[in-house]
XYZ file of C-alpha atoms in Angstrom:
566
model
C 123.468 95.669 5.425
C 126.135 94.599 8.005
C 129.594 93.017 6.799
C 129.700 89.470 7.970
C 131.115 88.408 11.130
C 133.984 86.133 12.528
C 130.824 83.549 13.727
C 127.955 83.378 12.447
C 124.235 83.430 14.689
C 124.551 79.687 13.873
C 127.956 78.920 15.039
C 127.530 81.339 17.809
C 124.836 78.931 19.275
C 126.267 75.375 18.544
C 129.229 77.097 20.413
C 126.919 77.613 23.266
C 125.828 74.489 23.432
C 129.374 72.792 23.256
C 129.824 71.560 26.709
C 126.118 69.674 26.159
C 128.259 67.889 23.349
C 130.827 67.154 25.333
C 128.579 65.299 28.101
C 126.775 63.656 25.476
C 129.877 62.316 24.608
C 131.033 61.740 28.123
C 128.119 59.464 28.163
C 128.771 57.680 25.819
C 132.421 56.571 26.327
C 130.251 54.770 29.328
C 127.552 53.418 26.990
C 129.266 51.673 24.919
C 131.996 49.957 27.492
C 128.384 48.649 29.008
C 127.872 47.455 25.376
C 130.326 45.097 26.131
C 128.447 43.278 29.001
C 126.490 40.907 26.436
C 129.830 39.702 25.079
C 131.848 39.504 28.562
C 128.365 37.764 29.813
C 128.665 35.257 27.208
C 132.164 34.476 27.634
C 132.155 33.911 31.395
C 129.270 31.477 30.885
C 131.087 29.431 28.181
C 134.351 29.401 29.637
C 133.552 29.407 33.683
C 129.989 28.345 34.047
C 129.700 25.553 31.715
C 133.182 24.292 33.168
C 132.460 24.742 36.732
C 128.691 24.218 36.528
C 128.505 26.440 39.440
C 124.766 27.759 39.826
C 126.223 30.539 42.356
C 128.266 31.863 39.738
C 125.835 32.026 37.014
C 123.289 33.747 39.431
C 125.792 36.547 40.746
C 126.969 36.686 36.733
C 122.756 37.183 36.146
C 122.901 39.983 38.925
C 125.622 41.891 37.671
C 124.700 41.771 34.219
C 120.895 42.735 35.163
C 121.896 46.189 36.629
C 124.946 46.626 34.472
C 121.930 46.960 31.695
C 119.753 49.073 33.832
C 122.521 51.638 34.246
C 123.035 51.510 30.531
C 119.562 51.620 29.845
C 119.732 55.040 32.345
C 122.582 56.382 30.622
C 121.138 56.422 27.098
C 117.434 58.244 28.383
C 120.005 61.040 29.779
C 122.030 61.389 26.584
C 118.874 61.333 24.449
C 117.227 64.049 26.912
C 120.736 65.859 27.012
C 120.598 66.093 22.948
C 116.739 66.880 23.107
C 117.360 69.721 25.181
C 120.006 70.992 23.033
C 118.134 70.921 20.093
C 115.550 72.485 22.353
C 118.286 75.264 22.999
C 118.942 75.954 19.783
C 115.891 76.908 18.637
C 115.407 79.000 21.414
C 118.511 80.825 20.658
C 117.992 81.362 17.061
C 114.689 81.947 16.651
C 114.057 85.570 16.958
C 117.780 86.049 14.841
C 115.835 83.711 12.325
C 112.752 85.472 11.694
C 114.699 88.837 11.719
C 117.295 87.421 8.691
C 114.376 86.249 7.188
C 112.655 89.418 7.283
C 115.557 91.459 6.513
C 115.725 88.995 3.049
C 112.570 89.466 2.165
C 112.750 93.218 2.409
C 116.348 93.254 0.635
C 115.448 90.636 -1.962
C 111.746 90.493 -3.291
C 110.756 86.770 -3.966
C 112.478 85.317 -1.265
C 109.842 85.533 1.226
C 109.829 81.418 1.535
C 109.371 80.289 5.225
C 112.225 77.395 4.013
C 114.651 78.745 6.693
C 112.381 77.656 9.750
C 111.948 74.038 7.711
C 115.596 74.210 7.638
C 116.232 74.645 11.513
C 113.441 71.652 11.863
C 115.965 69.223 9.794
C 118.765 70.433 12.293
C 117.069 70.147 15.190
C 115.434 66.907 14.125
C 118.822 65.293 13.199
C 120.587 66.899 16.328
C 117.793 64.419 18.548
C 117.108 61.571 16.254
C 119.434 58.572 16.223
C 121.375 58.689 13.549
C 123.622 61.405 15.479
C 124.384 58.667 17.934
C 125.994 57.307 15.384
C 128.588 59.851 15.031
C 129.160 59.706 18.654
C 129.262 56.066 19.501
C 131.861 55.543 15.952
C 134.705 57.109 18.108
C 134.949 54.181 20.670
C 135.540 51.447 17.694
C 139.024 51.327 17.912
C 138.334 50.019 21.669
C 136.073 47.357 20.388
C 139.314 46.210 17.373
C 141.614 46.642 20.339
C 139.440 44.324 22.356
C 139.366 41.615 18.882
C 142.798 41.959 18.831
C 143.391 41.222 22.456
C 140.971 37.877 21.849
C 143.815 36.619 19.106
C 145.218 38.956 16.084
C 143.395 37.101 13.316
C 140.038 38.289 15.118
C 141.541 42.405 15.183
C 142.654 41.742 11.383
C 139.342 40.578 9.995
C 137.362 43.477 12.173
C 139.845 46.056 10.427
C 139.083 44.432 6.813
C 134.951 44.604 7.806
C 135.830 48.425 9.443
C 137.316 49.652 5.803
C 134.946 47.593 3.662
C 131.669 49.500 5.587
C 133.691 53.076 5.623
C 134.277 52.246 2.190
C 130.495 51.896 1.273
C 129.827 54.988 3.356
C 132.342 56.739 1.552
C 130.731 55.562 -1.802
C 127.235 57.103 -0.330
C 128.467 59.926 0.436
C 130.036 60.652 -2.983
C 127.324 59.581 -5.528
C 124.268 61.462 -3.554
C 125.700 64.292 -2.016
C 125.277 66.599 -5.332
C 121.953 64.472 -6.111
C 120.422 65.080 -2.768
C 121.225 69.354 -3.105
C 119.431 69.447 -6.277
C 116.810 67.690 -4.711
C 116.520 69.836 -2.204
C 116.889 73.027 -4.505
C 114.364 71.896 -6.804
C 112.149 70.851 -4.008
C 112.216 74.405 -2.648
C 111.174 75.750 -6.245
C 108.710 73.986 -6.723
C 106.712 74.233 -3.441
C 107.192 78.644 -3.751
C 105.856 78.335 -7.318
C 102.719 76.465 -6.378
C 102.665 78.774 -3.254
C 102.876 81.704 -5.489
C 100.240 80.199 -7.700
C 97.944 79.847 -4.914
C 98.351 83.308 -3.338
C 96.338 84.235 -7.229
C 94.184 81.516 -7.278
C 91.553 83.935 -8.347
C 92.982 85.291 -11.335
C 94.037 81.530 -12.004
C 90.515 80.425 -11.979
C 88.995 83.979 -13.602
C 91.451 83.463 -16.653
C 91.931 79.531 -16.836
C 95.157 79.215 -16.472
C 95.003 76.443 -13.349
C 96.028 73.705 -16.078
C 98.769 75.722 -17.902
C 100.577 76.237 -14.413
C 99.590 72.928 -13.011
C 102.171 71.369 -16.129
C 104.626 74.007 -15.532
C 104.106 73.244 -11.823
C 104.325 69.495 -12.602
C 107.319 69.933 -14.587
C 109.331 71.298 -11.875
C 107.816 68.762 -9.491
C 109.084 65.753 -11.363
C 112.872 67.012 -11.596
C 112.492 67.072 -8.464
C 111.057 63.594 -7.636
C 113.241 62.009 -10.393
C 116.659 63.288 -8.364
C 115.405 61.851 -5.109
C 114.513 58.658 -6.284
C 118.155 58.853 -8.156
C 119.741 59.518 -5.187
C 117.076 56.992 -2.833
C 118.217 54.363 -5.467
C 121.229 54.703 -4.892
C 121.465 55.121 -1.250
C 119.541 52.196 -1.038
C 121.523 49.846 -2.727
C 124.615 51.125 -0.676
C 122.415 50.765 2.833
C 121.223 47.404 1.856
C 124.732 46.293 0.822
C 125.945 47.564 4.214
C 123.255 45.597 6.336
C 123.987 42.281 4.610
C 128.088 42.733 4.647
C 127.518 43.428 8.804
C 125.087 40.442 9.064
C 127.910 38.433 6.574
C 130.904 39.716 8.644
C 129.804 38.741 12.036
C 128.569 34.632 10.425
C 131.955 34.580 9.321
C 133.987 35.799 12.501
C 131.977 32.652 14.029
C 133.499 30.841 11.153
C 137.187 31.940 12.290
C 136.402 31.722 15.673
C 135.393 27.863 15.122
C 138.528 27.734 13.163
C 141.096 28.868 16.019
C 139.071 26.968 18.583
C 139.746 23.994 16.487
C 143.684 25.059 16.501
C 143.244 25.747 20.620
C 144.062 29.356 20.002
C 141.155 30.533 21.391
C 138.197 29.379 23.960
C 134.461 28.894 22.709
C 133.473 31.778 24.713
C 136.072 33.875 22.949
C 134.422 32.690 19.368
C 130.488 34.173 20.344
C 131.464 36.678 22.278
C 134.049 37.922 19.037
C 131.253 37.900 17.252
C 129.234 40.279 19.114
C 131.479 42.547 19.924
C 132.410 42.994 16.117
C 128.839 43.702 15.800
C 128.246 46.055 18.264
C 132.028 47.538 16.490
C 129.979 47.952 13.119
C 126.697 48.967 14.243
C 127.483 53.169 14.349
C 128.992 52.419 10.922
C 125.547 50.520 9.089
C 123.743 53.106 11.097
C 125.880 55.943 9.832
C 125.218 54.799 6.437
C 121.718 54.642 6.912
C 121.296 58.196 8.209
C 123.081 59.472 5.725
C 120.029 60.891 3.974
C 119.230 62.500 7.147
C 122.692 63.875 7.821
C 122.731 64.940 4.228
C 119.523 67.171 4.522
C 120.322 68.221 7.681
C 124.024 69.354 6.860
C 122.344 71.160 3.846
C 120.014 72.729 6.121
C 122.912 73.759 7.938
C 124.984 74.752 4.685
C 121.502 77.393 3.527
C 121.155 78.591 7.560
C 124.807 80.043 7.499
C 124.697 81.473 4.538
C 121.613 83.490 5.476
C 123.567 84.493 8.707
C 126.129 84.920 7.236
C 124.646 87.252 4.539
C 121.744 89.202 7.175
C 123.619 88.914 10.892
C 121.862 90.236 13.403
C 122.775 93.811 14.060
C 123.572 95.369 17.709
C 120.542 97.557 18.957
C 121.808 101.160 17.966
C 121.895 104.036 20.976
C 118.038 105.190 21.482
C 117.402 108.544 20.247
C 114.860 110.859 20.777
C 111.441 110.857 19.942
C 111.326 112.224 15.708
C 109.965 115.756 15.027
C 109.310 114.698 11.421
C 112.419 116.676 9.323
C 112.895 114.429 6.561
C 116.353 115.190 4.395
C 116.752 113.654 1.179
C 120.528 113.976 0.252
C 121.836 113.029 -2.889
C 120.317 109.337 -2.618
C 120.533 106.953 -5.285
C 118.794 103.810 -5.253
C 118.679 100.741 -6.789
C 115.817 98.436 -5.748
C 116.773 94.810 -4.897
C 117.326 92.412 -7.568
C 117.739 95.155 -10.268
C 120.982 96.208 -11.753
C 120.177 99.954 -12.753
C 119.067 102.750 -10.214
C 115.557 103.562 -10.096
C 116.227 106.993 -8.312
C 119.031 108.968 -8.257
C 120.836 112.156 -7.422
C 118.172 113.529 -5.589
C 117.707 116.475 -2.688
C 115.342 117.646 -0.981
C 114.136 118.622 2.824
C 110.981 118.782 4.375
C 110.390 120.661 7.618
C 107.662 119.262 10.398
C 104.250 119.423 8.944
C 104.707 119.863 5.240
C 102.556 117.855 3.227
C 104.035 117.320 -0.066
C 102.749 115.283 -2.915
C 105.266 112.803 -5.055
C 104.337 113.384 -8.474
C 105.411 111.754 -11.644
C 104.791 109.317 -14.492
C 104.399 105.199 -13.944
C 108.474 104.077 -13.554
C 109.816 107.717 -12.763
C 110.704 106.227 -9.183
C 108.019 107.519 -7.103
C 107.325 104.202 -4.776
C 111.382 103.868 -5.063
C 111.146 106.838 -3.145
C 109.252 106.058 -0.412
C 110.789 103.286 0.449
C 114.009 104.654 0.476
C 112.719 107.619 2.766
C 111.522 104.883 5.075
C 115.068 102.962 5.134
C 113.217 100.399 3.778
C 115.552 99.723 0.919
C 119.351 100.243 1.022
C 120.850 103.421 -0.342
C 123.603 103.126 -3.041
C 124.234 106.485 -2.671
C 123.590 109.449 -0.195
C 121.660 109.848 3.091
C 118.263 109.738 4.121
C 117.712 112.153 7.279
C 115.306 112.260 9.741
C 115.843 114.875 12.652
C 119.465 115.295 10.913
C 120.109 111.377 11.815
C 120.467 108.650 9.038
C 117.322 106.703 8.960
C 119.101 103.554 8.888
C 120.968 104.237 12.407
C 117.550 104.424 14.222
C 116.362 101.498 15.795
C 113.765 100.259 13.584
C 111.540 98.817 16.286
C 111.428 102.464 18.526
C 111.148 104.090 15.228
C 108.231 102.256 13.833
C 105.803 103.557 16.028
C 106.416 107.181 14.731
C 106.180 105.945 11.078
C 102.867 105.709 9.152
C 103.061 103.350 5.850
C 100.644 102.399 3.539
C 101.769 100.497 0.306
C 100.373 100.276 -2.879
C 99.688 96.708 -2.164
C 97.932 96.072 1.296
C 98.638 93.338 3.236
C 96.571 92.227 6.356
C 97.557 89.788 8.552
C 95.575 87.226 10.394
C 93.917 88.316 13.789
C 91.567 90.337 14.276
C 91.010 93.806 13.217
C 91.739 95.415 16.001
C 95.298 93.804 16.127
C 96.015 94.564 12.571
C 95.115 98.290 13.546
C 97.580 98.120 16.550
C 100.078 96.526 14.441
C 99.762 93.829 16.799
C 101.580 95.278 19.546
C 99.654 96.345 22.761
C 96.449 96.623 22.032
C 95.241 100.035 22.992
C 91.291 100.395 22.467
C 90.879 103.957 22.268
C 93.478 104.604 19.930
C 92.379 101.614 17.862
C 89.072 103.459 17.165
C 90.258 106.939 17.177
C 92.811 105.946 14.381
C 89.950 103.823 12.724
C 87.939 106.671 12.949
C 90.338 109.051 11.424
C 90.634 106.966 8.363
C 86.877 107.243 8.337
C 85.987 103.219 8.796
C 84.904 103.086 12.155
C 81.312 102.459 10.877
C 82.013 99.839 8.503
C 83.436 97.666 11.527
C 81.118 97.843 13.332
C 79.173 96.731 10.667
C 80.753 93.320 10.534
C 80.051 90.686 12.408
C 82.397 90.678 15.302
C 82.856 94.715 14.915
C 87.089 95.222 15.522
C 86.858 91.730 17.104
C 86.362 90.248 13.334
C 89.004 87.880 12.672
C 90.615 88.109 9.195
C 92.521 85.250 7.440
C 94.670 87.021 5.090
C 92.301 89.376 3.009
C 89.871 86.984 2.634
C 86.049 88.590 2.630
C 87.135 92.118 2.669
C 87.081 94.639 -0.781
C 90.033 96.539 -2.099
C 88.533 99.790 -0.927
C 87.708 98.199 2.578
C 91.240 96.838 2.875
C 92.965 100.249 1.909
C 91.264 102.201 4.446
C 91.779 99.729 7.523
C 95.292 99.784 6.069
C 94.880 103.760 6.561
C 93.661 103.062 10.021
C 97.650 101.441 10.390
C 99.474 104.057 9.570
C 97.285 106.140 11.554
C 97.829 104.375 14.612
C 99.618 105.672 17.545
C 99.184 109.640 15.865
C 103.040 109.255 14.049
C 104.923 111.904 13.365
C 105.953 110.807 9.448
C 103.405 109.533 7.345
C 104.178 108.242 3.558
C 100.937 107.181 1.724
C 101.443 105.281 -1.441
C 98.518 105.486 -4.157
C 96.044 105.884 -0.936
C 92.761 106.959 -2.663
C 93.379 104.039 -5.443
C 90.981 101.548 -4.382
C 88.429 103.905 -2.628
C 84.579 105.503 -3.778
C 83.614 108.775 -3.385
C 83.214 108.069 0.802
C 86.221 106.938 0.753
C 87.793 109.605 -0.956
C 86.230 111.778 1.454
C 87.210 110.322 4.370
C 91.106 110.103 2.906
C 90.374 114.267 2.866
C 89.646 114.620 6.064
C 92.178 112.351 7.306
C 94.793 114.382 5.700
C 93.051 118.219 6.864
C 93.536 116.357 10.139
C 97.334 115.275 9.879
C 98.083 118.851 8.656
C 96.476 120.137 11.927
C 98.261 117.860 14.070
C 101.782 119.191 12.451
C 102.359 115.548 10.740
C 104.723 115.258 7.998
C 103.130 113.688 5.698
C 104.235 112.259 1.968
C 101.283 111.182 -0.413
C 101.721 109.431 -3.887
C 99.532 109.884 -6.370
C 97.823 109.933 -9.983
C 94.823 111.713 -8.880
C 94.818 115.755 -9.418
C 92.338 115.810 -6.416
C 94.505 114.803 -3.452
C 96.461 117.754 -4.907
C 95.054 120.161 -3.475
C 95.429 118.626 0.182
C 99.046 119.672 0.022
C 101.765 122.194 0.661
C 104.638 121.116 -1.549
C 105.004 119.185 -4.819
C 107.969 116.727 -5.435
C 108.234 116.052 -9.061
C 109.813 112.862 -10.346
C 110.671 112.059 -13.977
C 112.854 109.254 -15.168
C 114.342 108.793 -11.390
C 115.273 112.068 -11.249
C 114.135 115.497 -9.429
C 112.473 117.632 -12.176
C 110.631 119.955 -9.438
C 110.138 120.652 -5.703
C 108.927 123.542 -4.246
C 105.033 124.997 -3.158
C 102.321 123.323 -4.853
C 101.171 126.231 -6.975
C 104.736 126.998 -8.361
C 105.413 123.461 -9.583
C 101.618 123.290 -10.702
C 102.018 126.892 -12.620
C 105.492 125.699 -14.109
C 104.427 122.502 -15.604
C 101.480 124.234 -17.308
C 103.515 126.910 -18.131
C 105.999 124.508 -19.339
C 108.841 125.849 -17.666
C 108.653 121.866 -16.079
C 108.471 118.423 -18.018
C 108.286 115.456 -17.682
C 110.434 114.604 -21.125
C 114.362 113.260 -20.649
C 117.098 115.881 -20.510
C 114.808 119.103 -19.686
């Protein structure tokens, strides 16, 4: 895993988009002087037109007004598109760093496999376009507006001020009593929609065993947390938001009421007294509408807070100097590792090396690290200790993506992706035909394709329709693919019949011929005798390694066990 950086992916793209900001704002230092037109309109017709009951006057007034609005109407549909576009931007810009942090999470930490990062950058993006960021950049320019009050008589700048600090004030209050309401929301929210998610994925053994209602309480339970904190923190943000709305509405009756008052004294004209009063509104309006947004802002800075910190955690790593094409040498050295989310090491202090073409069999009781193993030979999983070497480099300074197609994987657990057969085969990169089927046939399931409906044009949702057996040979057909150079086979033969089996043994006579390394896993004697070498694992540890018949001779001999300490 790489240390963190001075900027995150994140920051590294809001930085990008900076100067967009900046004109945004630009545009808005325009906007809102035009926001002044109703209020200068409405004073020159009180205090010039209705004295001078010139019609040419009010007409060229009209005029000016008329296209002072269309250019402010112009203004705001390029601001909005500017914003748009940068949200737009954004996404572009993160996306591929966002599905490779997510990956590299899931692989690193089992169980966080949630897609909530790409709901995340949807509440960014969302905010970043919606209205309530106009808020932010329209609240600036207020002072101009008090300045302006002021400028109309003192007592007009003072009461604006008072109305300015009562509606911070309120915002303030938002702010404080939902912020930590509206994070455990949020966590809670995220819980609860994995665990039905994760209850879903096994409907079947749900249904099979009855246990839909037991987890539909648990499910429920975690669901109403949830709901109760939101409608805390709604409550409570609506009592603020309402309380907001009718102080603005209140503030700008009662400026009319002190504007009546000083007109009385002669301190100010009529016009002065409306167009106060709009102006103070159009002075308060980012405020309310802060305050309103603020459960959007609040999600969104959240959304923000959980991007970073996945970023920050899994950067994006620079694409490592290609190297040549793998001969299949695989080098264990002294590795230790501990698998993600688990505090002791599941293998450790082991050594080994296999030359190009050695088939060698991983052999050992349930927990003695086998799978551990594999994974770490793969680079899969991160090594506390030691190297693993392919070709004599470390397997975590290839670059994963030119490395891949030399690597053959199948898991104990397949998983098939939706598309078609064909795709899954090809690992959905270029689709080449003829090594589609001669890797399908290989792995001995080119006749059952064909034997479904659409043949290797059969589109699969998941592993819905297909058997275990069916699954773990097209997953065969994967690793197949391409003719790799390293092949690691996890528990291959564990879901198959005798056709199956038979087909796995010819599969492997045929890696052996092509000089494929090859690494099996298993608790069946049979696939034993497919092999050159035997790696024997006990308790995480190397017990054996060496030609199959030695290790086989030894442990019968019991020069070998499996028992702690010998």
């Amino acid at each position: 895993m790489s240390q963190p950086q001075d900027k995150t992916e994140l920051q590294k793209a809001l930085a990008s988009v900076k100067r967009a900001f900046y004109s945004a704002g630009f545009f808005s230092l325009f906007i809102n002087l035009l926001m002044l037109v109703p209020a200068l309109y409405m004073l020159q017709l009180y205090d010039r037109v209705l004295t001078s009951r010139s019609e040419d006057t009010l007409y060229m007034l009209t005029l000016i007004v008329v296209i002072l609005f269309i250019t402010m109407g112009l203004l705001e549909f390029i601001r909005s598109r500017i914003l748009i576009r940068v949200g737009n931007k954004l996404d572009s810009y993160l996306n591929e760093n966002l599905f490779s942090s997510m990956f590299k999470r899931s692989v690193n930490e089992p169980g966080h496999n949630s897609p909530q990062p790409i709901h995340d950058m949807n509440s960014v993006r969302q905010f970043m376009t919606g209205n309530g960021l106009f808020a932010f950049f329209d609240a600036p320019w207020l002072p101009i507006y008090i300045g302006i009050l002021f400028l109309f008589h003192p007592w007009f700048g003072a009461f604006a001020l008072f109305a300015v600090v009562v509606l911070f004030s309120l915002a303030w209050i938002n702010e404080y009593s939902t912020k930590a309401l509206l994070a455990e929301a949020n966590t809670e929210s995220m819980q609860s929609a994995n665990y039905a998610s994760s209850c879903l994925k096994n409907a079947e053994v749900v249904a099979a065993m009855g246990m839909e209602k037991n987890l539909r309480y648990k499910w429920f339970q975690k669901h109403l947390s949830f709901l109760q904190k939101q409608s805390d923190a709604s409550d409570r943000a609506s009592v603020l938001t309402n309380m907001s709305k009718n102080f603005r509405l209140m503030f700008q009756s009662l400026i009319l009421g002190l504007g009546g008052w000083l007109a009385i004294q002669n301190e100010i004209t009529p016009g002065m007294m409306i167009a106060g009063s709009i102006i103070l509104g159009r002075a308060l309006a980012p405020v309310d509408l802060m305050i309103g947004s603020w459960k959007g802002f609040g999600q969104a800075r959240s959304a923000y807070g959980r991007l970073n910190e996945l970023f920050t955690k899994y950067p994006t790593q620079q694409e490592p100097m290609a190297l040549p094409d793998p001969e299949g040498q695989l080098f264990a050295e002294n590795i230790m590792v501990v698998p993600p989310g688990a505090q002791a090491p599941a293998v450790r202090g082991v050594n080994f090396g296999l030359d190009k073409g050695d088939m060698v069999a991983i052999i050992g009781p349930s927990g003695a690290g086998k799978s551990s193993l594999a994974r770490a030979l793969l680079g899969v999983w991160p090594l506390m200790a030691g190297k693993v070497r392919l070709d004599g480099a470390d397997i975590h300074a290839w670059d994963k993506d030119a490395l891949g197609k030399h690597i053959g994987y199948l898991p104990q657990d397949i998983e098939l992706f939706a598309g078609t057969i064909s795709e899954n085969i090809a690992r959905f990169g270029e689709l080449d035909p003829s090594a589609v089927v001669a890797a399908a046939k290989m792995a001995g399931v080119h006749e059952m394709i064909l034997r479904l409906p659409q043949g290797y044009d059969t589109v699969l949702r998941g592993d819905a329709g297909l058997s275990g057996g069916q699954r773990q040979r097209i997953g065969l057909a994967r690793a197949l693919y391409g003719n790799p150079k390293v092949v690691i086979l996890d528990e291959p033969n564990s879901n198959l019949d005798d056709q199956g089996e038979q087909a796995l043994a010819e599969a492997l006579q045929q890696l052996k011929a092509k000089g494929t390394t090859a690494v099996l896993i298993s608790h069946r004697k049979q696939i034993l005798k497919h092999v050159d070498k035997i790696i024997l694992m006990a308790d995480g540890q190397l017990r054996g390694f060496g030609p199959r018949d030695e290790v086989l001779k030894a442990l019968q001999d019991g020069t070998l066990s499996l028992g702690n300490g010998k």
